Amino acid sequence: MAQSRVSLRRLCSPQILSFGESRQRLPLQLRKTWPLLNPASPASSVRLTHSESSTAGDAESNQKLIGQQLRDEWSNYSQFPRASTAPDFKDGQKVTVHGFLVRRRVKSSKLVFADIQVDNGPAIQVTSHFKELESRGHLTTQALRAIPLYSPVSVTGTVAKLYSTPETTETSPISALFPAGITRVDIDLNSIQPLNDFPKDIIVSDGVQFPPTSRHLQIRFSEALRARLVVRPRIGLEMRKTLDGLGFTEVETPILFKSTPEGAREFLVPTRRQGLAYALPQSPQQYKQILMSSGVRGYYQFARCFRDEDLRADRQPEFTQLDLEMSFATGEDVMRTVEALVSQLPTALNAQFSMVRRGDDVYPVPNHSLKSTDGDSEGLRWPGLSTPFPRLPYQEAMARFGSDKPDLRIPFEIRRVDHVLPAEFISKITHLENPIVEAFKFRPGNEEEVEAKMMVKFVDKLMANCPTPLATNPDGAPVALVYATRMPLRGLSSLGHDGFMGLVSGQPGLEDFENLEDGDILVFQARENKPFSGGSTALGTFRNLIYQEAVSKGFLPRNFDFKFLWVTDFPMFTPSNETDPGQGGHAGFSATHHPFTAPLTDEDVELLATDPLRAKADHYDLVVNGVELGGGSRRIHLAKMQEYIMREILKMTDEGVGQFSHLLEALRAGCPPHAGFALGFDRLVAVFTHTDSVRDVIAFPKSMKGEDLMVKSPGEITSEQLATYHLAFPKKGWLPGIFPKEPKEE
């Protein structure tokens, strides 16, 4: 038996023979068990089980045989040489590389090329060739040809050539395994060892799309996804460097918190103590304010946050935010700090990565991985950022762009036009009495001449596919007209003569409509005549939609600039709605940001007592290209004022205020003035890597239903688990451990 074990190990060695040849040389008594040793074989699904032998002696012999098989297979796949490091890579030097066998090119029976994919490294090409049969080169070439593509391998050989480009020779090495500036390594193959086998039932082809249930394959076979996951920690590292240089202290705060009415729905974590539960933090907001009272001058952390909200492309139930707080500081201090954090990123990223374009997708790759075929990456660099960023009050942002997170790349703004429109036209687009009517002009921006009929088709298709909330807007759907000189009143006959002349008169505020051209699209939308509230108007939403569609159809060029700005002067309170839980008070409104936000001016402090809905907050949002990256505010650092707002303004109950007793006590202990900010790190990485979805920058994201389809979470709760945590499914409105008495049976 010992001789069989030695023979089995020798014959199965991938460095000597292919699997098929090895099987033919196995002793006859072991050929039936070959599928157990070769997972790539058709019978690889056979389990290692005890033989159903009729005698105890045969059973014991088979058990020993299975143990030997396990040992030999484990030895083949688990014992491999250490990978070489950067100093080893010199011409003529023997090196070992670990990676995946991703491509094989058989030039002849005696010459084979193969590509090895390595993580955070240059392109690796191995060459295997021989002159004489049964030579070492012959056996190595056979082994290379026998290994299934996409299998993990250990490759040992001699460095034949190192490649670099002038752009990469001065860059720092991303991996300690390879020299700085090297973009490709050619290796003459001495030996190759598979460390596992890629199964035949997983089909890989160019552009293959794996389902979310196979997230591991999505990451492995999507260069864009993998590249974004590489860039993500680099962005985090650069921001850590900046904050450390500014004297901030990284502090971790607890994940197991308690439920408090900050403004978002929470995830509860039951405990074995009956009636008690933790809550996962919406943010570290209260802890970081307590740290300010603790004497920490500047705090930050990359915090995991959890909110049970409706999901969308840029929102996840669990997410990462760069959280920071500064004592003895105002909002101005925080905004300058955030600008320093963000503005240094393009320079740092351009030194390490280059942008490439693959079809419609644009994403970064490490400079050392840049291929000679990536010529379409020229000119695609992260643009430099000038500080300070522009600032825009909330009311102005809503009036000009219809959004509190405006995309400044869009080359047209919203104007109020109801004062020049006839009542007949207004009555056709809305049923509202005395409405506000706004409009914008969209002009195709490509170099080719656009005919009016092309834009008519574009508008017809856009309106036919208009999102339901816009098409069924109770204030009226948007109305689009195309300017065409060949049509009556140039395509604007719906406005009537007076309406047309008033619109194109060039009077103040209507300059956009003065010199219209064929193909210009005019979009009108009515809304209620009341102050702005919320995050966007219907016309603001349609403005974004028509811009995105125009870019996708080629009517406007894709713009890779970053248009940062601060949106400020938000209302301190917002009327209650059915979507946001607010703070649970009875005032009919809730804090717009959170209940710890300070008033903006002394006048706003006075308004708290007389007209709180008119009070503005010292709150600021960082916006880029229509995406809210984060928000912050100056905090209320006086316990008396904080309690006054909770009790007298928000009308919170004693129980509700009591949930914040820990914070009030910290503020009472001489807490200094402080302000802070929370930057959505997932969104930041998505913006900087040119993707609209944060799922593309998170290794294991949740679906729109909040599910992880790879591991199938959340999972079902068993009755044993319910009992452990004193929980039960609802029974006529009663939950044990929460309500004191079980309802009587009727």
XYZ file of C-alpha atoms in Angstrom:
746
model
C 0.000 0.000 0.000
C 2.894 2.325 0.739
C 4.210 1.740 -2.766
C 0.781 2.654 -4.208
C 0.759 5.887 -2.235
C 4.185 6.918 -3.555
C 3.227 6.002 -7.085
C -0.045 7.895 -6.802
C 1.674 11.062 -5.616
C 4.285 10.858 -8.360
C 1.824 10.153 -11.148
C -0.672 12.811 -10.044
C 1.941 15.539 -9.887
C 0.655 18.278 -12.253
C 4.226 19.232 -13.053
C 4.800 15.882 -14.769
C 1.685 14.658 -16.558
C -1.796 15.706 -17.514
C -4.693 14.221 -15.573
C -5.781 11.963 -18.408
C -2.360 10.436 -18.818
C -1.972 10.051 -15.071
C -5.164 8.013 -14.848
C -3.922 5.502 -17.412
C -0.794 4.852 -15.348
C -2.614 4.330 -12.059
C -2.660 0.826 -10.618
C -5.830 -0.959 -11.698
C -7.123 -1.123 -8.118
C -7.107 2.707 -7.893
C -8.479 3.700 -11.295
C -12.054 3.514 -10.045
C -11.260 6.132 -7.418
C -9.580 8.581 -9.853
C -12.602 10.925 -9.979
C -12.050 11.577 -6.279
C -8.591 12.924 -7.032
C -9.513 14.943 -10.102
C -12.359 17.426 -9.396
C -12.433 18.403 -13.082
C -13.473 14.902 -14.172
C -17.131 14.186 -15.069
C -17.559 12.036 -11.982
C -16.117 14.594 -9.626
C -19.396 14.887 -7.782
C -18.812 11.470 -6.186
C -18.516 11.856 -2.444
C -15.785 10.360 -0.322
C -17.746 7.744 1.635
C -17.043 4.498 3.346
C -17.307 1.511 1.023
C -20.278 -0.791 1.500
C -17.967 -3.805 1.712
C -19.268 -7.113 2.950
C -16.353 -7.739 5.291
C -14.828 -5.714 8.094
C -11.369 -6.202 6.585
C -12.373 -4.749 3.229
C -14.075 -1.808 4.949
C -10.939 -1.008 6.934
C -8.801 -1.275 3.798
C -11.108 1.081 1.872
C -11.083 3.586 4.735
C -7.290 3.633 4.648
C -7.357 4.033 0.881
C -9.715 7.005 1.126
C -7.477 8.567 3.773
C -4.475 8.169 1.486
C -6.405 9.711 -1.396
C -7.381 12.672 0.726
C -3.794 13.116 1.892
C -2.367 12.919 -1.620
C -4.904 15.337 -3.105
C -4.487 17.780 -0.225
C -0.718 17.568 -0.599
C -0.919 18.282 -4.335
C -3.109 21.328 -3.918
C -1.926 22.784 -0.617
C 1.876 22.577 -0.744
C 3.310 25.171 -3.107
C 6.344 27.481 -3.218
C 6.315 30.964 -1.773
C 5.705 33.805 -4.209
C 8.684 35.937 -5.183
C 8.901 39.560 -4.051
C 9.768 42.724 -5.945
C 13.604 42.502 -5.627
C 13.565 39.025 -7.255
C 12.247 40.311 -10.582
C 15.397 40.784 -12.642
C 16.293 39.501 -16.089
C 17.413 35.887 -15.871
C 16.260 35.495 -12.263
C 14.136 32.515 -11.188
C 10.772 33.643 -9.790
C 7.478 32.186 -8.609
C 4.108 33.839 -9.288
C 0.663 32.912 -7.970
C -2.496 33.706 -9.902
C -5.190 32.396 -12.235
C -4.556 30.773 -15.620
C -6.833 32.985 -17.711
C -5.670 32.519 -21.300
C -3.710 29.938 -23.272
C -2.438 30.215 -26.838
C -1.130 27.001 -28.430
C 1.135 28.036 -31.279
C 2.298 24.478 -32.002
C 2.729 21.156 -30.257
C 6.021 22.447 -28.909
C 5.177 26.089 -28.103
C 2.485 27.394 -25.742
C 1.897 30.885 -24.354
C -0.330 31.558 -21.341
C -1.479 34.578 -19.307
C -1.547 34.530 -15.511
C -3.888 36.976 -13.793
C -2.457 38.355 -10.564
C -4.164 40.634 -8.094
C -2.739 44.169 -7.944
C 0.075 43.249 -10.299
C 1.320 43.584 -13.863
C 0.403 41.383 -16.811
C 2.169 38.022 -16.602
C 2.896 35.963 -19.738
C 4.524 32.539 -19.473
C 6.122 30.663 -22.347
C 6.570 26.888 -22.410
C 8.468 25.131 -25.196
C 10.602 22.048 -25.801
C 12.663 20.284 -28.458
C 12.825 16.667 -27.274
C 10.032 14.340 -26.183
C 10.003 13.218 -22.542
C 12.229 16.162 -21.660
C 11.376 18.380 -18.711
C 10.142 21.053 -21.117
C 7.892 18.498 -22.800
C 6.312 17.430 -19.511
C 5.894 21.041 -18.380
C 4.192 21.976 -21.649
C 1.823 19.014 -21.295
C 0.986 20.055 -17.748
C 0.289 23.637 -18.893
C -2.047 22.390 -21.599
C -3.850 20.005 -19.230
C -4.802 22.515 -16.524
C -8.347 23.891 -16.946
C -8.471 27.595 -17.729
C -9.305 29.926 -14.795
C -7.736 27.527 -12.293
C -5.473 28.952 -9.572
C -1.844 28.066 -10.243
C 1.673 28.485 -8.935
C 4.098 29.257 -11.740
C 7.875 29.047 -11.488
C 10.226 30.145 -14.243
C 12.949 32.492 -15.397
C 12.336 36.187 -16.045
C 12.732 36.677 -19.786
C 11.786 40.349 -20.044
C 10.386 43.198 -17.923
C 8.236 45.916 -19.488
C 7.579 49.431 -18.240
C 6.375 52.769 -19.607
C 7.600 56.300 -18.855
C 4.284 57.020 -17.167
C 4.686 54.185 -14.660
C 8.402 54.114 -13.847
C 8.048 56.765 -11.122
C 4.949 55.318 -9.481
C 5.001 53.581 -6.125
C 4.403 49.824 -6.099
C 0.821 48.911 -5.240
C 1.946 45.387 -4.291
C 5.185 44.378 -2.541
C 5.321 41.354 -4.858
C 6.236 43.345 -7.970
C 8.641 46.228 -8.730
C 7.338 49.755 -9.166
C 6.590 50.790 -12.721
C 6.513 47.295 -14.213
C 3.515 46.744 -16.501
C 4.323 43.262 -17.833
C 6.591 40.330 -17.007
C 7.510 37.568 -19.486
C 8.531 34.287 -17.846
C 10.056 31.157 -19.402
C 8.177 28.368 -17.663
C 10.005 25.777 -15.582
C 7.016 24.294 -13.751
C 3.343 24.953 -13.129
C 1.230 23.570 -10.306
C -2.585 23.790 -10.156
C -3.859 24.660 -6.684
C -7.469 23.773 -7.499
C -9.441 23.106 -10.673
C -12.011 25.326 -12.344
C -15.126 23.209 -13.083
C -16.380 22.604 -16.607
C -20.003 23.419 -15.766
C -19.205 27.115 -15.238
C -19.095 28.622 -18.731
C -16.915 31.683 -19.206
C -16.985 33.769 -22.381
C -16.288 37.357 -23.406
C -18.780 39.687 -21.738
C -20.299 36.921 -19.624
C -22.817 38.179 -17.055
C -23.113 36.144 -13.884
C -26.170 36.518 -11.626
C -26.003 38.182 -8.195
C -26.191 34.719 -6.638
C -22.659 34.192 -8.007
C -21.152 37.408 -6.737
C -17.733 35.726 -6.459
C -17.793 35.125 -10.215
C -19.021 38.667 -10.906
C -16.007 40.049 -9.067
C -13.563 37.605 -10.597
C -14.602 38.025 -14.215
C -15.512 41.738 -14.270
C -12.448 43.911 -14.678
C -14.514 47.024 -13.935
C -15.918 45.656 -10.689
C -12.540 44.385 -9.552
C -10.860 47.676 -10.432
C -13.371 49.695 -8.429
C -12.847 47.467 -5.407
C -9.098 48.127 -5.723
C -9.576 51.908 -5.917
C -11.916 52.024 -2.917
C -9.308 51.400 -0.167
C -6.853 53.711 -1.942
C -9.321 56.564 -1.632
C -9.815 55.690 2.029
C -6.050 55.620 2.612
C -5.557 59.082 1.100
C -8.328 60.520 3.266
C -6.848 58.929 6.381
C -3.486 60.497 5.554
C -5.080 63.936 5.257
C -7.017 63.668 8.517
C -4.029 62.294 10.414
C -1.983 65.207 9.102
C -4.620 67.621 10.407
C -4.388 66.138 13.897
C -7.624 64.130 13.927
C -7.962 61.025 16.091
C -9.608 57.886 14.708
C -12.044 56.528 17.295
C -14.261 53.474 16.933
C -17.773 53.755 18.351
C -20.113 50.863 19.228
C -22.221 49.028 16.675
C -24.705 47.843 19.311
C -26.491 51.062 20.290
C -30.054 51.719 21.383
C -33.157 52.934 19.607
C -33.506 56.714 19.547
C -35.758 58.841 17.300
C -33.083 60.571 15.183
C -35.178 60.505 12.020
C -34.677 57.178 10.199
C -35.991 53.662 10.768
C -33.641 51.406 12.676
C -32.700 47.745 12.731
C -33.307 46.177 16.144
C -31.135 43.437 17.640
C -33.019 41.403 20.267
C -31.251 40.150 23.374
C -31.843 37.216 25.688
C -32.966 39.682 28.335
C -36.711 39.776 27.978
C -38.061 43.028 26.539
C -34.628 44.533 25.773
C -33.056 45.114 22.365
C -30.132 46.941 20.843
C -30.451 49.077 17.718
C -27.846 49.265 14.981
C -26.667 52.889 14.656
C -28.145 55.131 11.975
C -24.861 56.995 12.381
C -22.393 57.596 15.232
C -23.975 61.036 15.709
C -24.590 60.916 19.456
C -21.331 59.149 20.274
C -19.256 61.688 18.384
C -20.958 64.574 20.165
C -20.217 62.849 23.466
C -16.572 62.611 22.329
C -16.548 66.392 21.907
C -17.602 66.731 25.532
C -14.903 64.168 26.381
C -12.168 66.507 25.237
C -11.405 64.940 21.834
C -10.543 67.899 19.608
C -10.992 66.211 16.234
C -12.588 62.801 15.678
C -13.064 60.631 12.609
C -13.818 57.056 11.646
C -14.969 55.030 8.644
C -18.218 54.037 10.295
C -20.665 51.307 9.387
C -24.227 52.664 9.498
C -27.601 50.982 9.212
C -30.978 52.349 8.137
C -34.139 50.445 7.336
C -35.122 52.611 4.362
C -36.529 52.067 0.884
C -33.604 51.141 -1.344
C -32.418 52.543 -4.663
C -29.261 52.580 -6.796
C -27.321 54.845 -4.417
C -28.716 53.544 -1.113
C -28.054 50.397 0.917
C -29.447 49.246 4.288
C -25.846 49.061 5.564
C -23.284 51.516 4.310
C -19.996 53.190 5.142
C -19.587 56.860 5.922
C -16.502 58.886 6.744
C -17.662 60.461 9.968
C -15.915 63.456 11.528
C -16.492 66.005 14.265
C -14.519 69.067 15.398
C -14.755 70.842 18.745
C -14.228 74.604 19.122
C -15.330 74.789 15.494
C -18.058 76.205 13.276
C -19.563 74.956 10.053
C -17.047 77.060 8.133
C -14.186 75.144 9.734
C -15.759 71.825 8.820
C -16.428 72.812 5.212
C -12.808 73.878 4.734
C -11.631 70.571 6.186
C -13.905 68.555 3.892
C -12.721 70.551 0.889
C -9.125 69.695 1.789
C -10.092 66.027 2.070
C -11.774 65.839 -1.325
C -9.641 68.210 -3.398
C -6.426 66.225 -2.900
C -7.935 62.988 -4.238
C -7.539 63.623 -8.004
C -3.791 64.229 -7.721
C -3.273 61.150 -5.552
C -5.392 58.924 -7.799
C -3.844 60.135 -11.049
C -0.435 59.101 -9.693
C -1.610 55.510 -9.230
C -4.422 54.883 -11.726
C -5.514 55.648 -15.272
C -9.031 55.724 -16.657
C -9.979 53.302 -19.429
C -13.091 53.093 -21.551
C -14.713 49.745 -22.332
C -17.820 50.377 -24.404
C -20.057 52.639 -22.348
C -18.208 51.930 -19.109
C -15.365 54.072 -17.816
C -13.348 52.946 -14.814
C -9.841 53.183 -13.350
C -7.078 50.591 -13.588
C -3.679 50.660 -11.857
C -1.007 52.271 -13.979
C 1.082 49.112 -13.855
C -1.857 47.142 -15.300
C -2.415 49.522 -18.216
C -2.225 47.647 -21.500
C -0.900 48.942 -24.798
C -4.413 48.475 -26.188
C -5.783 51.004 -23.722
C -5.140 53.956 -26.018
C -8.739 55.053 -25.568
C -7.790 56.085 -22.042
C -5.906 59.135 -23.251
C -7.283 62.331 -21.763
C -9.460 60.530 -19.207
C -7.938 61.716 -15.965
C -9.447 62.863 -12.716
C -9.841 66.622 -13.137
C -8.257 68.915 -10.591
C -10.560 70.552 -8.057
C -10.458 74.234 -7.136
C -11.375 75.353 -3.658
C -13.371 76.812 -2.077
C -16.350 75.057 -3.629
C -19.263 77.270 -4.741
C -22.123 77.740 -2.275
C -25.789 77.855 -3.052
C -28.657 78.513 -0.617
C -31.376 75.885 -0.568
C -34.061 78.227 -1.904
C -31.904 79.287 -4.857
C -30.957 75.706 -5.667
C -34.612 74.697 -5.772
C -35.593 77.715 -7.881
C -32.797 77.398 -10.466
C -32.383 73.626 -10.643
C -35.464 72.121 -9.006
C -33.264 70.087 -6.665
C -31.372 70.438 -3.408
C -28.571 68.400 -5.015
C -28.215 70.105 -8.393
C -26.099 68.729 -11.221
C -24.153 71.753 -12.458
C -22.990 69.886 -15.566
C -26.471 70.246 -17.047
C -26.268 73.268 -19.376
C -29.732 74.718 -18.719
C -31.617 76.110 -15.747
C -35.249 76.469 -14.694
C -37.058 79.793 -15.066
C -40.422 80.964 -13.771
C -42.672 81.851 -16.737
C -46.298 81.945 -15.524
C -46.368 85.755 -15.691
C -46.032 85.700 -19.505
C -48.234 82.699 -20.266
C -51.936 82.979 -21.124
C -54.432 81.499 -18.681
C -55.743 79.220 -21.429
C -52.388 77.449 -21.782
C -51.934 77.170 -18.018
C -55.376 75.615 -17.638
C -54.387 72.940 -20.185
C -51.349 71.784 -18.239
C -52.747 71.872 -14.671
C -55.937 72.050 -12.668
C -54.308 74.132 -9.907
C -55.641 77.563 -9.112
C -53.024 80.311 -9.344
C -50.108 77.884 -9.856
C -46.445 78.595 -10.407
C -45.369 77.553 -13.908
C -41.694 76.971 -14.627
C -39.826 76.031 -17.786
C -36.402 75.293 -19.181
C -34.887 75.188 -22.650
C -32.896 72.158 -23.747
C -30.604 72.593 -26.752
C -28.702 69.682 -28.308
C -25.000 70.266 -27.783
C -23.293 67.978 -30.266
C -21.404 69.291 -33.264
C -23.734 67.823 -35.869
C -26.725 69.805 -37.066
C -29.908 68.507 -35.444
C -33.199 68.719 -37.290
C -36.379 69.541 -35.429
C -38.008 66.272 -36.464
C -35.198 64.325 -34.766
C -35.932 66.110 -31.514
C -39.672 65.518 -31.935
C -38.971 61.778 -32.051
C -36.670 62.105 -29.060
C -39.352 63.954 -27.062
C -42.141 61.573 -28.097
C -40.156 58.572 -26.891
C -39.131 60.338 -23.705
C -42.709 61.287 -22.865
C -43.999 57.799 -23.728
C -41.574 56.329 -21.192
C -41.979 59.084 -18.628
C -41.661 57.706 -15.073
C -45.019 57.108 -13.417
C -44.577 59.725 -10.628
C -44.058 62.408 -13.294
C -46.726 61.187 -15.720
C -49.352 60.942 -12.965
C -48.295 64.039 -11.027
C -51.519 65.483 -9.536
C -50.239 68.994 -10.332
C -50.021 68.027 -14.019
C -47.549 66.172 -16.202
C -44.628 67.972 -17.887
C -45.339 69.441 -21.335
C -42.602 69.532 -23.997
C -42.682 71.656 -27.168
C -40.106 71.561 -29.972
C -39.103 74.792 -31.711
C -39.410 74.364 -35.495
C -39.359 77.307 -37.927
C -41.478 75.430 -40.481
C -44.374 75.003 -38.045
C -47.071 77.582 -37.134
C -45.726 79.945 -34.475
C -42.502 77.899 -34.875
C -43.960 74.885 -33.099
C -45.134 76.899 -30.069
C -48.706 77.555 -31.179
C -50.011 76.052 -27.909
C -48.778 79.219 -26.197
C -50.805 81.516 -28.399
C -49.374 84.655 -30.000
C -49.153 86.663 -26.794
C -47.615 83.804 -24.868
C -45.045 83.199 -27.606
C -44.077 86.861 -27.842
C -43.857 87.221 -24.065
C -41.652 84.165 -23.739
C -39.147 85.228 -26.421
C -39.150 88.904 -25.445
C -35.833 88.680 -23.627
C -37.148 90.396 -20.512
C -35.194 89.848 -17.272
C -35.275 86.230 -16.201
C -36.306 84.971 -19.641
C -33.058 85.506 -21.566
C -32.762 81.744 -22.163
C -35.785 81.823 -24.482
C -34.817 84.890 -26.523
C -32.839 83.334 -29.393
C -34.423 79.964 -30.050
C -33.139 77.591 -32.723
C -34.582 74.645 -34.610
C -34.559 71.577 -32.373
C -34.712 73.478 -29.086
C -37.003 71.745 -26.592
C -39.078 73.821 -24.171
C -40.457 71.966 -21.149
C -43.210 73.464 -18.952
C -44.395 72.246 -15.546
C -46.880 73.635 -13.016
C -46.606 73.345 -9.233
C -48.429 74.665 -6.199
C -47.832 78.293 -5.280
C -46.117 77.702 -1.939
C -42.587 77.720 -0.523
C -40.188 74.970 -1.502
C -39.948 71.878 0.649
C -38.377 68.486 0.195
C -35.530 67.535 -2.091
C -36.822 68.240 -5.601
C -39.616 69.533 -7.786
C -41.204 67.594 -10.630
C -39.508 69.813 -13.208
C -36.174 69.368 -11.452
C -36.560 65.601 -11.736
C -37.476 65.886 -15.423
C -34.469 68.158 -16.000
C -32.165 65.382 -14.799
C -34.036 62.805 -16.856
C -33.832 64.659 -20.157
C -30.123 65.341 -19.596
C -29.351 61.668 -18.955
C -31.346 60.581 -21.994
C -29.714 63.226 -24.202
C -26.247 62.024 -23.165
C -27.163 58.386 -23.801
C -28.508 59.266 -27.283
C -25.511 61.396 -28.197
C -27.327 64.759 -28.227
C -25.013 65.967 -25.450
C -21.428 64.860 -24.806
C -20.639 62.846 -21.693
C -19.076 65.151 -19.128
C -16.452 63.677 -16.797
C -15.914 66.880 -14.808
C -16.682 67.025 -11.096
C -18.924 69.973 -10.262
C -18.762 70.260 -6.481
C -20.808 72.738 -4.476
C -22.196 73.315 -1.007
C -25.944 73.674 -0.544
C -26.636 75.700 2.596
C -29.357 77.551 4.532
C -31.761 74.615 4.765
C -34.978 75.036 6.717
C -34.477 73.823 10.248
C -37.789 71.936 10.265
C -39.858 70.177 7.601
C -43.602 69.372 7.719
C -44.236 65.743 8.658
C -44.944 63.158 5.973
C -45.873 59.491 5.813
C -42.419 58.393 4.654
C -40.024 59.667 7.308
C -40.625 58.706 10.947
C -39.087 61.956 12.225
C -38.556 62.336 15.950
C -41.967 61.124 17.065
C -43.108 64.532 18.282
C -46.572 66.066 17.966
C -45.667 69.406 16.379
C -46.647 68.373 12.832
C -43.080 68.803 11.638
C -39.668 67.263 12.307
C -36.017 68.260 12.128
C -34.885 68.460 8.498
C -31.429 67.050 9.273
C -31.580 65.796 12.848
C -32.721 67.391 16.140
C -29.150 68.319 17.161
C -28.650 70.879 14.356
C -28.085 74.466 15.491
C -29.966 77.501 14.131
C -28.100 79.483 11.479
C -28.273 83.015 12.912
C -29.474 84.873 16.006
C -32.632 85.773 14.092
C -33.286 82.084 13.491
C -32.911 81.442 17.207
C -35.690 83.973 17.870
C -37.879 82.335 15.208
C -37.804 79.091 17.172
C -40.255 80.592 19.630
C -42.446 82.475 17.137
C -42.362 80.743 13.719
C -40.115 77.656 13.739
C -40.906 76.647 10.142
C -39.214 79.853 8.963
C -36.034 79.189 10.939
C -32.939 78.199 8.957
C -30.370 75.674 10.138
C -26.580 75.864 10.143
C -26.633 72.803 7.914
C -24.612 72.135 4.757
C -24.705 69.400 2.111
C -21.805 68.507 -0.187
C -23.099 67.853 -3.701
C -21.373 66.755 -6.909
C -22.966 66.040 -10.288
C -26.448 65.631 -8.836
C -25.317 63.332 -6.000
C -25.486 64.284 -2.336
C -22.164 63.007 -1.009
C -22.833 63.958 2.577
C -24.145 66.471 5.036
C -23.200 68.119 8.261
C -24.084 70.898 10.628
C -23.090 72.945 13.576
C -24.505 71.248 16.659
C -26.450 72.568 19.610
C -23.877 72.379 22.412
C -26.068 73.901 25.144
C -28.142 71.315 27.005
C -30.871 73.833 27.847
C -31.456 74.804 24.205
C -31.303 71.173 23.061
C -33.964 70.140 25.544
C -36.092 73.184 24.664
C -36.140 72.195 20.981
C -37.062 68.620 21.801
C -39.819 69.478 24.293
C -41.242 72.810 23.162
C -40.598 72.883 19.413
C -40.819 69.247 18.319
C -43.310 68.428 21.101
C -41.569 65.199 22.021
C -42.915 63.260 25.005
C -41.028 62.892 28.271
C -40.228 59.355 27.250
C -38.880 60.539 23.890
C -36.685 63.203 25.478
C -35.533 60.659 28.044
C -34.049 58.551 25.280
C -31.475 61.316 24.807
C -30.683 61.801 28.497
C -27.117 60.565 27.982
C -26.491 63.238 25.357
C -28.093 66.001 27.402
C -25.914 65.032 30.348
C -22.791 65.183 28.156
C -23.755 68.631 26.858
C -24.427 69.828 30.419
C -20.846 68.930 31.404
C -19.343 71.990 29.712
C -19.394 70.674 26.151
C -17.549 73.074 23.783
C -19.059 74.386 20.526
C -18.666 71.761 17.825
C -19.633 70.907 14.260
C -19.259 67.888 12.035
C -19.897 66.108 8.804
C -20.729 62.639 7.461
C -19.439 61.773 3.997
C -21.098 58.871 2.185
C -17.993 56.873 1.363
C -19.753 54.405 -0.954
C -21.227 57.254 -2.982
C -17.896 59.074 -3.113
C -16.144 56.008 -4.535
C -18.979 55.482 -7.030
C -18.697 59.076 -8.277
C -14.903 58.945 -8.563
C -15.058 55.654 -10.480
C -17.865 56.815 -12.812
C -20.701 54.479 -11.861
C -24.267 55.370 -10.933
C -24.718 52.515 -8.463
C -23.004 52.023 -5.112
C -23.449 48.281 -5.668
C -20.534 48.516 -8.101
C -18.156 49.622 -5.333
C -19.321 47.258 -2.564
C -18.036 43.685 -2.569
C -21.250 42.131 -1.282
C -24.134 44.593 -1.688
C -27.792 44.089 -0.895
C -30.496 43.924 -3.559
C -33.397 46.344 -3.893
C -35.226 44.102 -1.409
C -32.395 44.290 1.090
C -31.267 40.732 0.353
C -27.764 39.338 -0.072
C -28.499 36.926 -2.906
C -25.083 35.284 -2.653
C -25.479 34.000 0.916
C -29.281 34.238 0.923
C -29.735 36.643 3.807
C -31.816 37.567 5.682
C -32.637 34.046 6.791
C -35.826 32.671 8.262
C -36.225 32.707 12.027
C -36.718 29.379 13.743
C -39.052 28.830 16.669
C -36.031 28.012 18.848
C -34.450 31.364 18.021
C -37.697 33.164 18.755
C -37.908 31.486 22.118
C -34.292 32.323 22.980
C -34.969 36.016 22.451
C -38.457 36.008 23.994
C -40.101 36.790 20.658
C -43.082 35.432 18.782
C -44.995 36.142 15.625
C -47.936 38.517 16.218
C -50.982 36.954 17.825
C -53.937 39.295 17.735
C -51.667 42.283 18.231
C -49.775 40.717 21.156
C -46.026 40.123 21.313
C -44.630 38.310 24.376
C -41.942 40.286 26.132
C -43.166 43.584 24.726
C -46.731 43.941 25.930
C -47.213 42.995 29.573
C -50.331 40.854 29.280
C -51.545 38.350 26.764
C -54.994 39.272 25.422
C -57.818 37.094 26.602
C -59.321 34.615 24.208
C -62.762 35.642 23.031
